[in-house]
GROMACS .gro file of C-alpha atoms in nm:
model
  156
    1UNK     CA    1  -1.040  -1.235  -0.287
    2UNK     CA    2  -0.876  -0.998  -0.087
    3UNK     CA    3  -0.806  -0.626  -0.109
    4UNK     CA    4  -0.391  -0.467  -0.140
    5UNK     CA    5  -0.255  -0.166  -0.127
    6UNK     CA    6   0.055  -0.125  -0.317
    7UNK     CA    7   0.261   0.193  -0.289
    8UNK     CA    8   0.553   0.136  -0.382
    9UNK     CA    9   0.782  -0.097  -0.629
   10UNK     CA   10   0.456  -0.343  -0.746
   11UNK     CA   11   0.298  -0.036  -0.862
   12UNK     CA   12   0.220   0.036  -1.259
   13UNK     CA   13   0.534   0.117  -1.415
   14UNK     CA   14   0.776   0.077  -1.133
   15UNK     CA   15   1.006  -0.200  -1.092
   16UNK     CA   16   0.855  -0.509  -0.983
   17UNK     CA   17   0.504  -0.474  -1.149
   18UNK     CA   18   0.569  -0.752  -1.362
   19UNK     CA   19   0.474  -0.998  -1.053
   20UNK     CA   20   0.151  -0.828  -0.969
   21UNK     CA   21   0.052  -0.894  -1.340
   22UNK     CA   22   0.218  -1.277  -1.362
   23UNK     CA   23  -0.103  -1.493  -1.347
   24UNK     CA   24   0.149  -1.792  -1.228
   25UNK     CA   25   0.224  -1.594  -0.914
   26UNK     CA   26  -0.187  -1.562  -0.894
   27UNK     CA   27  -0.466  -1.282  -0.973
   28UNK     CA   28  -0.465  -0.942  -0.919
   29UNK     CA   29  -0.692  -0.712  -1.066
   30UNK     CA   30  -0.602  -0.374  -1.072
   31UNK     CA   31  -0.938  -0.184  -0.870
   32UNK     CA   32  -0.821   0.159  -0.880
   33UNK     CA   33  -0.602   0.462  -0.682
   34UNK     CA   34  -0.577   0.534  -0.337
   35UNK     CA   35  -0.424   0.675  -0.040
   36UNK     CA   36  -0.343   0.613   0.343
   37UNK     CA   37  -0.636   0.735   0.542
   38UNK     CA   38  -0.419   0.851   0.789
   39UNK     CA   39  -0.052   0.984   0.740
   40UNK     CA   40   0.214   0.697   0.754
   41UNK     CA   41   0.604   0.789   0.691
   42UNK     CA   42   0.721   0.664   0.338
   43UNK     CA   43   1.080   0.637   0.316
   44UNK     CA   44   1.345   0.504   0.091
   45UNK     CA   45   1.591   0.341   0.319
   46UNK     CA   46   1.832   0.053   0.281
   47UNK     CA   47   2.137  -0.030  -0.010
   48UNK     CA   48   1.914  -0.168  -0.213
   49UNK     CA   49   1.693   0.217  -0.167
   50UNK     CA   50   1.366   0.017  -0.100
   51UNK     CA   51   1.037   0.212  -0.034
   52UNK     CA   52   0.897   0.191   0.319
   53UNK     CA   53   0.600   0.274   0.481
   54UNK     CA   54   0.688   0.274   0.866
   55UNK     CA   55   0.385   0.186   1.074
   56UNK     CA   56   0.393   0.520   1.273
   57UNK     CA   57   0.014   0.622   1.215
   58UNK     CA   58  -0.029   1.020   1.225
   59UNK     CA   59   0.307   1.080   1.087
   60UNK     CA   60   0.389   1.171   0.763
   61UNK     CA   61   0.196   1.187   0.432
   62UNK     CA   62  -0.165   1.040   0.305
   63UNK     CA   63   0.064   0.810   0.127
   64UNK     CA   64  -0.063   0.743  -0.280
   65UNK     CA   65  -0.094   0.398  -0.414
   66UNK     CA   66  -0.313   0.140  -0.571
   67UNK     CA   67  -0.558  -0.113  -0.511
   68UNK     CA   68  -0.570  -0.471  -0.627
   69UNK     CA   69  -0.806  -0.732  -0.580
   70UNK     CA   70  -0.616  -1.038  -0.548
   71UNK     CA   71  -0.667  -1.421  -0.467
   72UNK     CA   72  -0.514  -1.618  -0.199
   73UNK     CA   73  -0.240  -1.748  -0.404
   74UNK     CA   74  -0.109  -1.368  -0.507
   75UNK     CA   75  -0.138  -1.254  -0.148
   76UNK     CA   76   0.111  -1.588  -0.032
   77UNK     CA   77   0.311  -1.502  -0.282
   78UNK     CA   78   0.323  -1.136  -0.185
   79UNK     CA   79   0.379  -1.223   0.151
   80UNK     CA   80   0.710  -1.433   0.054
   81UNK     CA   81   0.801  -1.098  -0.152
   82UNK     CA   82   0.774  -0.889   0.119
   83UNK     CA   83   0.964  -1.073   0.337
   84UNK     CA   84   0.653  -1.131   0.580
   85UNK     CA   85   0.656  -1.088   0.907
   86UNK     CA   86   0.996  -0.999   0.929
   87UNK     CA   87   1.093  -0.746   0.714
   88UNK     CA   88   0.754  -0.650   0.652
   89UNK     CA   89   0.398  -0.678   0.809
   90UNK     CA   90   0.082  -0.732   0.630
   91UNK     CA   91  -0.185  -0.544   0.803
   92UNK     CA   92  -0.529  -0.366   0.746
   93UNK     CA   93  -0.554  -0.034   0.652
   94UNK     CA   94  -0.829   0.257   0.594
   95UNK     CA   95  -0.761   0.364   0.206
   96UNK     CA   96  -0.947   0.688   0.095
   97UNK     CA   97  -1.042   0.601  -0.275
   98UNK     CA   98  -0.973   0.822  -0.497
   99UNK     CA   99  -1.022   0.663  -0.845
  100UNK     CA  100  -1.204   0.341  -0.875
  101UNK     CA  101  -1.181   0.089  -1.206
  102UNK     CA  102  -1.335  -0.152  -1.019
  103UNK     CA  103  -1.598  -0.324  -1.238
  104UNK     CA  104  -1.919  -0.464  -1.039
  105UNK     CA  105  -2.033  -0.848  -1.120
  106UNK     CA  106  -1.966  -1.204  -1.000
  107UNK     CA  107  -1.766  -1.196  -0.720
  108UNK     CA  108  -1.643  -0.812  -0.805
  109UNK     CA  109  -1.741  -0.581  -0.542
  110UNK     CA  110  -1.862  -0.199  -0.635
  111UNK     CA  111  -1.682   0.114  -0.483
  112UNK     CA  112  -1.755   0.186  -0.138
  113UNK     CA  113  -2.027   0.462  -0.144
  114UNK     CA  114  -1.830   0.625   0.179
  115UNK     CA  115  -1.476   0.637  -0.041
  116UNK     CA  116  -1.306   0.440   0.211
  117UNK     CA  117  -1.212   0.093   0.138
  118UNK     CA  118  -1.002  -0.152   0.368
  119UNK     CA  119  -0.724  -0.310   0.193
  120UNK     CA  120  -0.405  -0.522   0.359
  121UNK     CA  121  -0.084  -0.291   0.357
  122UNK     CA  122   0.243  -0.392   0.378
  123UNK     CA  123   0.451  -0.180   0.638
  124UNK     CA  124   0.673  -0.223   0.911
  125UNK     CA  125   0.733  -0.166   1.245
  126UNK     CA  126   1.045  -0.341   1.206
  127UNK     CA  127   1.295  -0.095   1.094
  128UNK     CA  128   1.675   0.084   1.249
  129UNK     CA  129   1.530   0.447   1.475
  130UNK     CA  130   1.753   0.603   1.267
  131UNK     CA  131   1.506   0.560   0.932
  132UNK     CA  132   1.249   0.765   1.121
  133UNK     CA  133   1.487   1.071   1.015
  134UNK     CA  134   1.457   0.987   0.650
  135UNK     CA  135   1.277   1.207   0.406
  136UNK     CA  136   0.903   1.112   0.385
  137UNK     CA  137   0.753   1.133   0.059
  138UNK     CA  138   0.329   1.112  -0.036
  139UNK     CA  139   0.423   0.891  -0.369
  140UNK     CA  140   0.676   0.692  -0.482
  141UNK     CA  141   0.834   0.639  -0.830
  142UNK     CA  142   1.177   0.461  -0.862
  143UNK     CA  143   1.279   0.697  -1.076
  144UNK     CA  144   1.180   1.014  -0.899
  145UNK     CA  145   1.390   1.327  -0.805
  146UNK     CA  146   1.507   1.202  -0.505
  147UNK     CA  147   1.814   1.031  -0.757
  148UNK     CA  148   1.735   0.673  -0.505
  149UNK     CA  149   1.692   0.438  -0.820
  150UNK     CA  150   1.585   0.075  -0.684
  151UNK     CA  151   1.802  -0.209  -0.713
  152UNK     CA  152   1.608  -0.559  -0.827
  153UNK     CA  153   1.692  -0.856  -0.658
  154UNK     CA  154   1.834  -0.987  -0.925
  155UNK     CA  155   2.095  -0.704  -0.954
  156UNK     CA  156   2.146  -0.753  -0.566
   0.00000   0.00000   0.00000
């Protein structure tokens, strides 16, 4: 099992949670609520106003999110999702923990007594300069104030 942080569509209630909770796709198992460790820049960018978290570390916001535990057939199928390597880049990342569900038994693993957890992110260090002049936000929610609703691939 490995540890993802989600902060953006896949998250409870947003648009594409459905996938992080289809058991065909794999297992995740929701641990609990985080953020970045360090500021990143989360930005809604593109037609399609999909949530980004540019890999520019010391920039930004602690950005807000949640942590699954998932198995290796969830995290291939999040990487075709994503669109990694291209469009985005699965890498590790310091998460600060700031709620944990996580129950300890077999093969479940307790909360860190430090707070810190390291979980694979999906960012990107692949984006147009121009998106580094975007609005950065701490949380996102498709349907927040800043009126940039998501479009799903299948409305695309």
């Amino acid at each position: 099992m490995a540890r993802v942080f989600v902060y953006g569509t896949l998250k409870k209630g947003q648009p594409n949670y459905k996938h992080m909770i289809n058991t065909a796709k794999g297992l995740a198992k929701f641990q609990g609520r985080g953020r970045t460790a360090e500021k990143y820049p989360l930005v809604i960018a593109g037609k399609y106003n999909i949530p980004y978290m540019l890999n520019i570390p010391g920039t930004g916001h602690h950005v807000a999110g949640e942590i699954y535990s998932v198995d290796d057939q969830m995290l291939q199928f999040l990487d075709e999702f994503e669109g990694c390597p291209d469009m985005y880049q699965r890498t590790l990342m310091r998460i600060e923990v700031v709620e944990w569900e996580g129950k300890s038994g077999a093969g479940e693993t307790q909360a860190p007594a430090e707070g810190v957890v390291e979980c694979f992110v999906y960012s990107t260090t692949t984006y147009p300069p121009e998106w580094v002049g975007l609005p950065y936000y701490d949380s996102y929610d498709s349907s927040g104030k800043h009126g940039l609703a998501y479009v799903l691939r299948e409305s695309r």
